[in-house]
């Protein structure tokens, strides 16, 4: 039998690991269905349920594959590699076992400990394999061509700069200026990208007394400081706000007050029905709301401020009303917004950022998108998001920039780079899901990395 060192030198997989031979916590071995080895592990149905295995390896990057079964549907899981946790999704299999590509992981010299934790649960595990991973390929050049053929000079300059940096550097970003002080205190630096949300400008919120705090005017001031701006829109539903608390079918109390009106469970607004009837009141309300946002976006354009515009985010999750009726109404709404803003309102300072997941059926099309992103909230902020990166790269390499448009915490840029996850930029979220997830020393290390571009010049300032 070849030694471990010889196997690695030949680029071959490590010996297969059978999960039933590991340490089982809250789960058990079974053999009712065809399997590898002497059995498989089942019973992932309680908090803390885990299977753990240990094995020897040489330090390096490896591709992990898992023999699994998820009979009842798609299931999330957590892969814990020597204390670093990676989130993943198993596809539905039926009763048979299939092979799942868990992406790239980093192993160390000597003994390694791997665990698969319950996550969503209700899946079975058969075996685990690791294959030495080749060096990440170079990224194909992405054309600096805007989806909007009439994009302003400033928007085109931003796209050009982003494409020049892509695959070489990663821009730092942070939602909400209030969070920037914490970053600056820990690192002495400030993020290159600053994020905002047009939520309070939703007409159904303004009707109920929402305060915009002149956010658009503040955005202009930050742009003049050199920040590249990005903005999302937690769009309160145009009508049908429930404005109450109620019990769902599982007995949970749902806060569906008017200020939660961007959530599916807080409104009866039916996007599919509205789009199917352009003469309806709800369709006209969609246009009213888009027109209201256009007023604010025109203020930015008037002073030559480009914007990474990422509306209708996380649609594939279904928790926001714009994704509740499935991909077809969502894509129709995206195209309606694109045409309404660019053609009716002549807004050309927008760089269109799609951040509604990795599933192809939700993508509006190359003609309507400049940057493809994901919103990621992994359990471990050191998760390099290599699975999502590789999924998107297979579709968009050489076509679109890829970015982490929301992140829980501040991601480990250098670790991402080792895994080949070479995102154009990241934008951290706020509060408990912002920089406070990281220790000050980690923030300083990340923001001081030569791979990271921070706010160090007026590169993105208007007129430059």
Coordinates of N, CA, C and O in Angstrom, one line a residue, residues 179-302:
X179 N -20.8 52.5 11.9 CA -19.9 51.3 12.2 C -18.5 51.6 11.8 O -17.6 50.9 12.3
X180 N -18.3 52.7 11.0 CA -16.9 53.0 10.5 C -16.0 53.4 11.7 O -14.8 53.0 11.6
X181 N -16.5 54.1 12.7 CA -15.7 54.5 13.8 C -15.0 53.3 14.5 O -13.8 53.4 14.9
X182 N -15.8 52.2 14.7 CA -15.2 51.0 15.3 C -14.1 50.4 14.5 O -13.0 50.0 15.1
X183 N -14.2 50.4 13.2 CA -13.2 49.9 12.3 C -12.0 50.8 12.4 O -10.8 50.3 12.5
X184 N -12.2 52.1 12.3 CA -11.1 53.0 12.3 C -10.3 53.0 13.7 O -9.1 53.0 13.7
X185 N -11.0 52.8 14.8 CA -10.4 52.7 16.1 C -9.5 51.5 16.2 O -8.4 51.6 16.8
X186 N -10.0 50.4 15.6 CA -9.2 49.1 15.7 C -8.1 49.0 14.7 O -7.1 48.4 14.9
X187 N -8.2 49.7 13.6 CA -7.3 49.5 12.4 C -6.6 50.7 12.0 O -5.5 50.6 11.3
X188 N -7.1 51.9 12.3 CA -6.5 53.1 11.7 C -6.9 53.3 10.3 O -6.4 54.2 9.6
X189 N -7.8 52.5 9.8 CA -8.2 52.6 8.4 C -9.8 52.7 8.3 O -10.5 52.4 9.2
X190 N -10.2 53.1 7.1 CA -11.6 53.1 6.8 C -12.0 52.4 5.5 O -11.1 52.3 4.6
X191 N -13.1 51.8 5.5 CA -13.5 51.0 4.3 C -13.6 51.8 3.0 O -13.9 53.0 3.1
X192 N -13.4 51.2 1.9 CA -13.5 51.9 0.6 C -14.9 52.1 0.2 O -15.2 53.1 -0.5
X193 N -15.8 51.2 0.6 CA -17.2 51.2 0.2 C -18.0 51.5 1.4 O -17.8 50.9 2.5
X194 N -19.0 52.4 1.3 CA -19.9 52.7 2.4 C -21.4 52.4 1.9 O -21.8 52.9 0.9
X195 N -22.1 51.7 2.8 CA -23.4 51.2 2.4 C -24.6 51.9 3.1 O -24.4 52.3 4.3
X196 N -25.7 52.1 2.4 CA -26.9 52.7 2.9 C -28.1 51.9 2.5 O -28.0 51.0 1.7
X197 N -29.3 52.3 3.0 CA -30.5 51.6 2.7 C -31.6 52.6 2.5 O -31.8 53.5 3.4
X198 N -32.3 52.6 1.4 CA -33.4 53.5 1.1 C -34.7 53.1 1.7 O -35.8 53.6 1.3
X199 N -34.7 52.2 2.7 CA -35.9 51.7 3.3 C -36.9 52.8 3.7 O -38.1 52.7 3.4
X200 N -36.5 53.8 4.4 CA -37.4 54.8 4.9 C -38.0 55.7 3.8 O -39.0 56.4 4.1
X201 N -37.5 55.6 2.6 CA -38.1 56.3 1.5 C -39.3 55.6 0.8 O -39.9 56.1 -0.1
X202 N -39.6 54.4 1.3 CA -40.7 53.6 0.8 C -42.0 54.4 1.0 O -42.2 54.8 2.2
X203 N -42.8 54.7 0.0 CA -44.0 55.5 0.3 C -44.9 55.0 1.4 O -45.5 55.8 2.1
X204 N -45.1 53.7 1.5 CA -46.0 53.1 2.6 C -45.4 53.3 4.0 O -46.1 53.2 4.9
X205 N -44.1 53.6 4.1 CA -43.5 54.0 5.4 C -43.7 55.5 5.6 O -44.0 56.0 6.7
X206 N -43.4 56.3 4.5 CA -43.5 57.8 4.7 C -45.0 58.1 5.1 O -45.2 59.1 5.9
X207 N -46.0 57.4 4.5 CA -47.4 57.6 4.9 C -47.6 57.5 6.4 O -48.6 58.0 6.9
X208 N -46.8 56.7 7.0 CA -47.0 56.4 8.4 C -45.9 57.1 9.3 O -45.7 56.7 10.5
X209 N -45.3 58.1 8.8 CA -44.5 59.0 9.6 C -43.0 58.6 9.6 O -42.3 59.1 10.5
X210 N -42.5 57.8 8.7 CA -41.1 57.4 8.8 C -40.2 58.6 8.5 O -40.6 59.6 7.8
X211 N -39.0 58.6 9.1 CA -38.1 59.8 9.0 C -36.9 59.3 8.1 O -36.2 58.4 8.5
X212 N -36.7 60.0 7.0 CA -35.6 59.6 6.1 C -34.3 60.1 6.6 O -33.2 59.7 6.2
X213 N -34.3 61.1 7.6 CA -33.1 61.7 8.1 C -32.2 62.3 7.0 O -30.9 62.3 7.1
X214 N -32.8 62.7 5.9 CA -32.1 63.3 4.8 C -30.9 62.4 4.3 O -29.8 62.8 4.1
X215 N -31.1 61.1 4.3 CA -30.1 60.1 4.0 C -29.4 60.4 2.6 O -28.2 60.3 2.5
X216 N -30.2 60.7 1.6 CA -29.6 61.0 0.3 C -28.5 62.1 0.4 O -27.4 62.0 -0.2
X217 N -28.9 63.2 1.1 CA -27.9 64.3 1.2 C -26.7 63.9 2.0 O -25.6 64.3 1.6
X218 N -26.8 63.0 3.0 CA -25.7 62.5 3.7 C -24.8 61.6 2.8 O -23.6 61.6 2.9
X219 N -25.5 60.8 2.0 CA -24.7 60.0 1.0 C -23.8 60.9 0.1 O -22.6 60.5 -0.1
X220 N -24.3 62.0 -0.3 CA -23.5 62.9 -1.2 C -22.3 63.4 -0.5 O -21.2 63.4 -1.0
X221 N -22.5 63.7 0.8 CA -21.3 64.2 1.6 C -20.3 63.1 1.7 O -19.1 63.4 1.6
X222 N -20.7 61.9 1.9 CA -19.7 60.8 2.0 C -19.0 60.5 0.7 O -17.8 60.2 0.7
X223 N -19.8 60.6 -0.4 CA -19.2 60.4 -1.7 C -18.1 61.4 -1.9 O -17.0 61.1 -2.5
X224 N -18.3 62.7 -1.5 CA -17.3 63.7 -1.7 C -16.0 63.5 -0.9 O -15.0 64.0 -1.1
X225 N -16.2 62.6 0.2 CA -15.0 62.2 0.9 C -14.2 61.1 0.2 O -13.1 60.8 0.7
X226 N -14.7 60.6 -0.8 CA -14.0 59.5 -1.6 C -14.6 58.1 -1.5 O -14.1 57.2 -2.1
X227 N -15.6 57.9 -0.6 CA -16.2 56.6 -0.5 C -16.9 56.2 -1.8 O -17.6 57.1 -2.4
X228 N -16.8 55.0 -2.2 CA -17.7 54.4 -3.2 C -18.9 54.0 -2.5 O -18.9 53.3 -1.5
X229 N -20.1 54.4 -3.0 CA -21.4 54.1 -2.3 C -22.0 52.9 -2.8 O -22.0 52.6 -4.0
X230 N -22.7 52.2 -1.9 CA -23.6 51.1 -2.3 C -24.9 51.3 -1.6 O -24.9 51.9 -0.5
X231 N -26.0 50.8 -2.1 CA -27.3 51.0 -1.4 C -28.2 49.8 -1.8 O -28.3 49.4 -2.9
X232 N -28.9 49.4 -0.8 CA -30.0 48.4 -0.9 C -31.3 49.1 -0.7 O -31.3 50.3 -0.4
X233 N -32.4 48.4 -0.8 CA -33.7 49.0 -0.5 C -34.6 47.9 0.1 O -35.1 47.1 -0.6
X234 N -34.8 48.0 1.4 CA -35.8 47.2 2.1 C -37.1 47.8 1.8 O -37.7 48.6 2.6
X235 N -37.6 47.5 0.7 CA -38.8 48.1 0.1 C -40.1 47.7 0.8 O -40.5 46.5 0.7
X236 N -40.7 48.6 1.6 CA -42.0 48.2 2.2 C -43.0 48.0 1.2 O -43.1 48.8 0.2
X237 N -43.8 46.9 1.3 CA -44.8 46.6 0.3 C -45.6 47.8 0.0 O -46.0 48.5 0.9
X238 N -46.0 48.0 -1.3 CA -46.8 49.2 -1.7 C -48.2 49.2 -1.1 O -48.7 50.3 -0.9
X239 N -48.7 48.0 -0.8 CA -50.0 47.9 -0.2 C -50.1 46.6 0.6 O -49.2 45.8 0.6
X240 N -51.3 46.4 1.3 CA -51.5 45.1 1.9 C -50.7 44.9 3.2 O -50.6 43.8 3.6
X241 N -50.3 46.0 3.9 CA -49.5 45.8 5.1 C -50.5 45.3 6.2 O -51.6 45.9 6.4
X242 N -50.1 44.3 6.9 CA -51.0 43.7 7.9 C -51.0 44.6 9.2 O -52.1 44.7 9.8
X243 N -49.9 45.2 9.5 CA -49.8 46.1 10.7 C -50.4 45.5 11.9 O -51.3 46.2 12.6
X244 N -50.0 44.3 12.3 CA -50.4 43.7 13.6 C -49.5 42.6 14.0 O -48.5 42.3 13.2
X245 N -49.7 42.1 15.2 CA -49.0 40.8 15.6 C -50.0 39.7 15.4 O -51.2 39.9 15.7
X246 N -49.5 38.5 15.1 CA -50.4 37.3 15.0 C -49.6 36.1 15.2 O -48.3 36.1 15.3
X247 N -50.3 35.0 15.4 CA -49.7 33.7 15.6 C -49.6 32.9 14.3 O -50.7 32.9 13.6
X248 N -48.5 32.4 13.9 CA -48.4 31.6 12.7 C -48.9 30.2 13.0 O -49.3 29.8 14.1
X249 N -48.8 29.3 11.9 CA -49.4 27.9 12.1 C -48.6 27.1 13.0 O -49.0 25.9 13.4
X250 N -47.4 27.6 13.5 CA -46.6 26.8 14.5 C -46.7 27.5 15.8 O -45.9 27.1 16.7
X251 N -47.6 28.4 16.0 CA -47.8 29.1 17.3 C -46.8 30.2 17.6 O -46.8 30.7 18.7
X252 N -46.0 30.6 16.7 CA -45.0 31.6 16.9 C -45.6 33.0 16.7 O -46.5 33.2 15.8
X253 N -45.2 33.9 17.6 CA -45.7 35.3 17.4 C -45.0 36.0 16.3 O -43.7 36.1 16.4
X254 N -45.7 36.5 15.3 CA -45.1 37.2 14.2 C -45.4 38.7 14.3 O -46.5 39.2 14.5
X255 N -44.3 39.5 14.4 CA -44.4 41.0 14.4 C -44.6 41.4 12.9 O -43.7 41.5 12.2
X256 N -45.8 41.7 12.6 CA -46.2 42.2 11.2 C -46.6 43.6 11.2 O -47.5 44.0 10.4
X257 N -46.0 44.4 12.1 CA -46.4 45.9 12.1 C -45.9 46.5 10.8 O -45.0 46.0 10.1
X258 N -46.4 47.7 10.5 CA -46.1 48.3 9.3 C -44.7 48.5 8.9 O -44.2 48.4 7.8
X259 N -43.8 48.7 10.0 CA -42.4 48.9 9.7 C -41.7 47.6 9.4 O -40.5 47.6 9.1
X260 N -42.4 46.5 9.4 CA -41.8 45.2 9.0 C -42.3 44.9 7.6 O -42.2 43.7 7.1
X261 N -42.9 45.8 6.9 CA -43.6 45.6 5.7 C -42.8 45.1 4.5 O -43.4 44.8 3.4
X262 N -41.5 45.0 4.6 CA -40.7 44.4 3.5 C -40.7 42.8 3.6 O -40.3 42.2 2.7
X263 N -41.1 42.3 4.8 CA -41.2 40.9 4.9 C -42.5 40.3 4.3 O -43.5 40.9 4.4
X264 N -42.3 39.1 3.8 CA -43.5 38.4 3.2 C -44.6 38.1 4.2 O -45.8 38.3 3.9
X265 N -44.2 37.8 5.5 CA -45.2 37.5 6.5 C -45.8 38.7 7.1 O -46.6 38.6 8.1
X266 N -45.5 39.9 6.6 CA -46.1 41.2 7.1 C -47.0 41.9 6.1 O -47.4 43.0 6.3
X267 N -47.2 41.2 5.0 CA -48.0 41.9 3.9 C -48.8 40.8 3.1 O -48.4 39.7 3.0
X268 N -49.9 41.2 2.6 CA -50.7 40.4 1.7 C -50.5 40.8 0.2 O -51.1 40.2 -0.7
X269 N -49.5 41.7 0.0 CA -49.2 42.1 -1.4 C -48.8 41.0 -2.2 O -47.9 40.2 -1.9
X270 N -49.4 40.8 -3.4 CA -49.2 39.7 -4.3 C -48.5 40.2 -5.6 O -49.1 40.8 -6.5
X271 N -47.2 40.0 -5.6 CA -46.4 40.6 -6.7 C -46.8 39.9 -8.1 O -46.9 40.6 -9.1
X272 N -47.0 38.6 -8.0 CA -47.4 37.9 -9.3 C -48.7 38.5 -9.9 O -48.8 38.8 -11.1
X273 N -49.7 38.7 -9.0 CA -51.0 39.2 -9.4 C -50.8 40.7 -9.9 O -51.4 41.1 -11.0
X274 N -50.0 41.5 -9.2 CA -49.8 42.9 -9.7 C -49.2 43.0 -11.0 O -49.6 43.7 -11.9
X275 N -48.2 42.2 -11.3 CA -47.5 42.2 -12.5 C -48.3 41.7 -13.7 O -48.1 42.1 -14.8
X276 N -49.2 40.7 -13.4 CA -50.0 40.1 -14.4 C -51.1 41.1 -14.8 O -51.8 40.8 -15.8
X277 N -51.3 42.2 -14.1 CA -52.4 43.1 -14.4 C -51.9 44.5 -14.4 O -52.1 45.2 -13.4
X278 N -51.3 45.0 -15.5 CA -50.8 46.3 -15.6 C -51.8 47.5 -15.3 O -51.4 48.6 -15.0
X279 N -53.1 47.1 -15.5 CA -54.1 48.1 -15.3 C -54.5 48.2 -13.8 O -55.4 49.0 -13.4
X280 N -54.0 47.3 -13.0 CA -54.4 47.2 -11.6 C -53.8 48.3 -10.7 O -52.8 48.9 -11.0
X281 N -54.5 48.6 -9.6 CA -54.0 49.5 -8.6 C -52.7 49.2 -8.1 O -51.8 50.0 -7.9
X282 N -52.4 47.9 -7.8 CA -51.2 47.4 -7.2 C -50.0 47.6 -8.2 O -48.9 47.9 -7.8
X283 N -50.3 47.4 -9.5 CA -49.2 47.7 -10.5 C -48.9 49.1 -10.5 O -47.7 49.5 -10.5
X284 N -49.9 50.0 -10.5 CA -49.6 51.4 -10.4 C -48.8 51.8 -9.2 O -48.0 52.7 -9.2
X285 N -49.1 51.1 -8.1 CA -48.4 51.4 -6.8 C -46.9 51.0 -6.9 O -46.0 51.7 -6.4
X286 N -46.6 49.9 -7.6 CA -45.2 49.5 -7.9 C -44.5 50.6 -8.6 O -43.4 51.0 -8.2
X287 N -45.1 51.2 -9.7 CA -44.5 52.3 -10.4 C -44.4 53.5 -9.5 O -43.3 54.2 -9.6
X288 N -45.4 53.8 -8.7 CA -45.3 54.9 -7.8 C -44.1 54.8 -6.9 O -43.3 55.8 -6.7
X289 N -43.8 53.7 -6.4 CA -42.7 53.5 -5.4 C -41.4 53.6 -6.1 O -40.4 54.3 -5.6
X290 N -41.3 53.0 -7.3 CA -40.0 53.2 -8.1 C -39.8 54.6 -8.5 O -38.6 55.1 -8.4
X291 N -40.8 55.3 -8.8 CA -40.7 56.7 -9.2 C -40.3 57.6 -8.0 O -39.5 58.5 -8.1
X292 N -40.8 57.2 -6.8 CA -40.3 57.9 -5.6 C -38.9 57.7 -5.3 O -38.2 58.7 -4.9
X293 N -38.3 56.5 -5.5 CA -36.9 56.3 -5.4 C -36.1 57.0 -6.4 O -35.0 57.5 -6.1
X294 N -36.7 57.2 -7.6 CA -36.0 57.9 -8.7 C -35.6 59.3 -8.3 O -34.6 59.9 -8.7
X295 N -36.5 59.9 -7.5 CA -36.3 61.3 -7.1 C -35.0 61.4 -6.3 O -34.2 62.3 -6.5
X296 N -34.8 60.4 -5.4 CA -33.6 60.4 -4.6 C -32.3 60.0 -5.4 O -31.3 60.6 -5.3
X297 N -32.5 59.1 -6.3 CA -31.3 58.7 -7.1 C -30.9 59.8 -8.1 O -29.7 59.9 -8.4
X298 N -31.8 60.6 -8.5 CA -31.5 61.7 -9.4 C -30.6 62.8 -8.6 O -29.8 63.4 -9.2
X299 N -30.8 62.9 -7.3 CA -30.0 63.8 -6.5 C -28.5 63.4 -6.6 O -27.6 64.2 -6.7
X300 N -28.3 62.1 -6.6 CA -26.9 61.5 -6.7 C -26.4 61.8 -8.1 O -25.2 62.2 -8.3
X301 N -27.2 61.5 -9.1 CA -26.7 61.7 -10.5 C -26.4 63.1 -10.8 O -25.4 63.5 -11.5
X302 N -27.2 64.1 -10.2 CA -27.0 65.5 -10.5 C -25.6 66.0 -10.0 O -25.1 67.0 -10.6

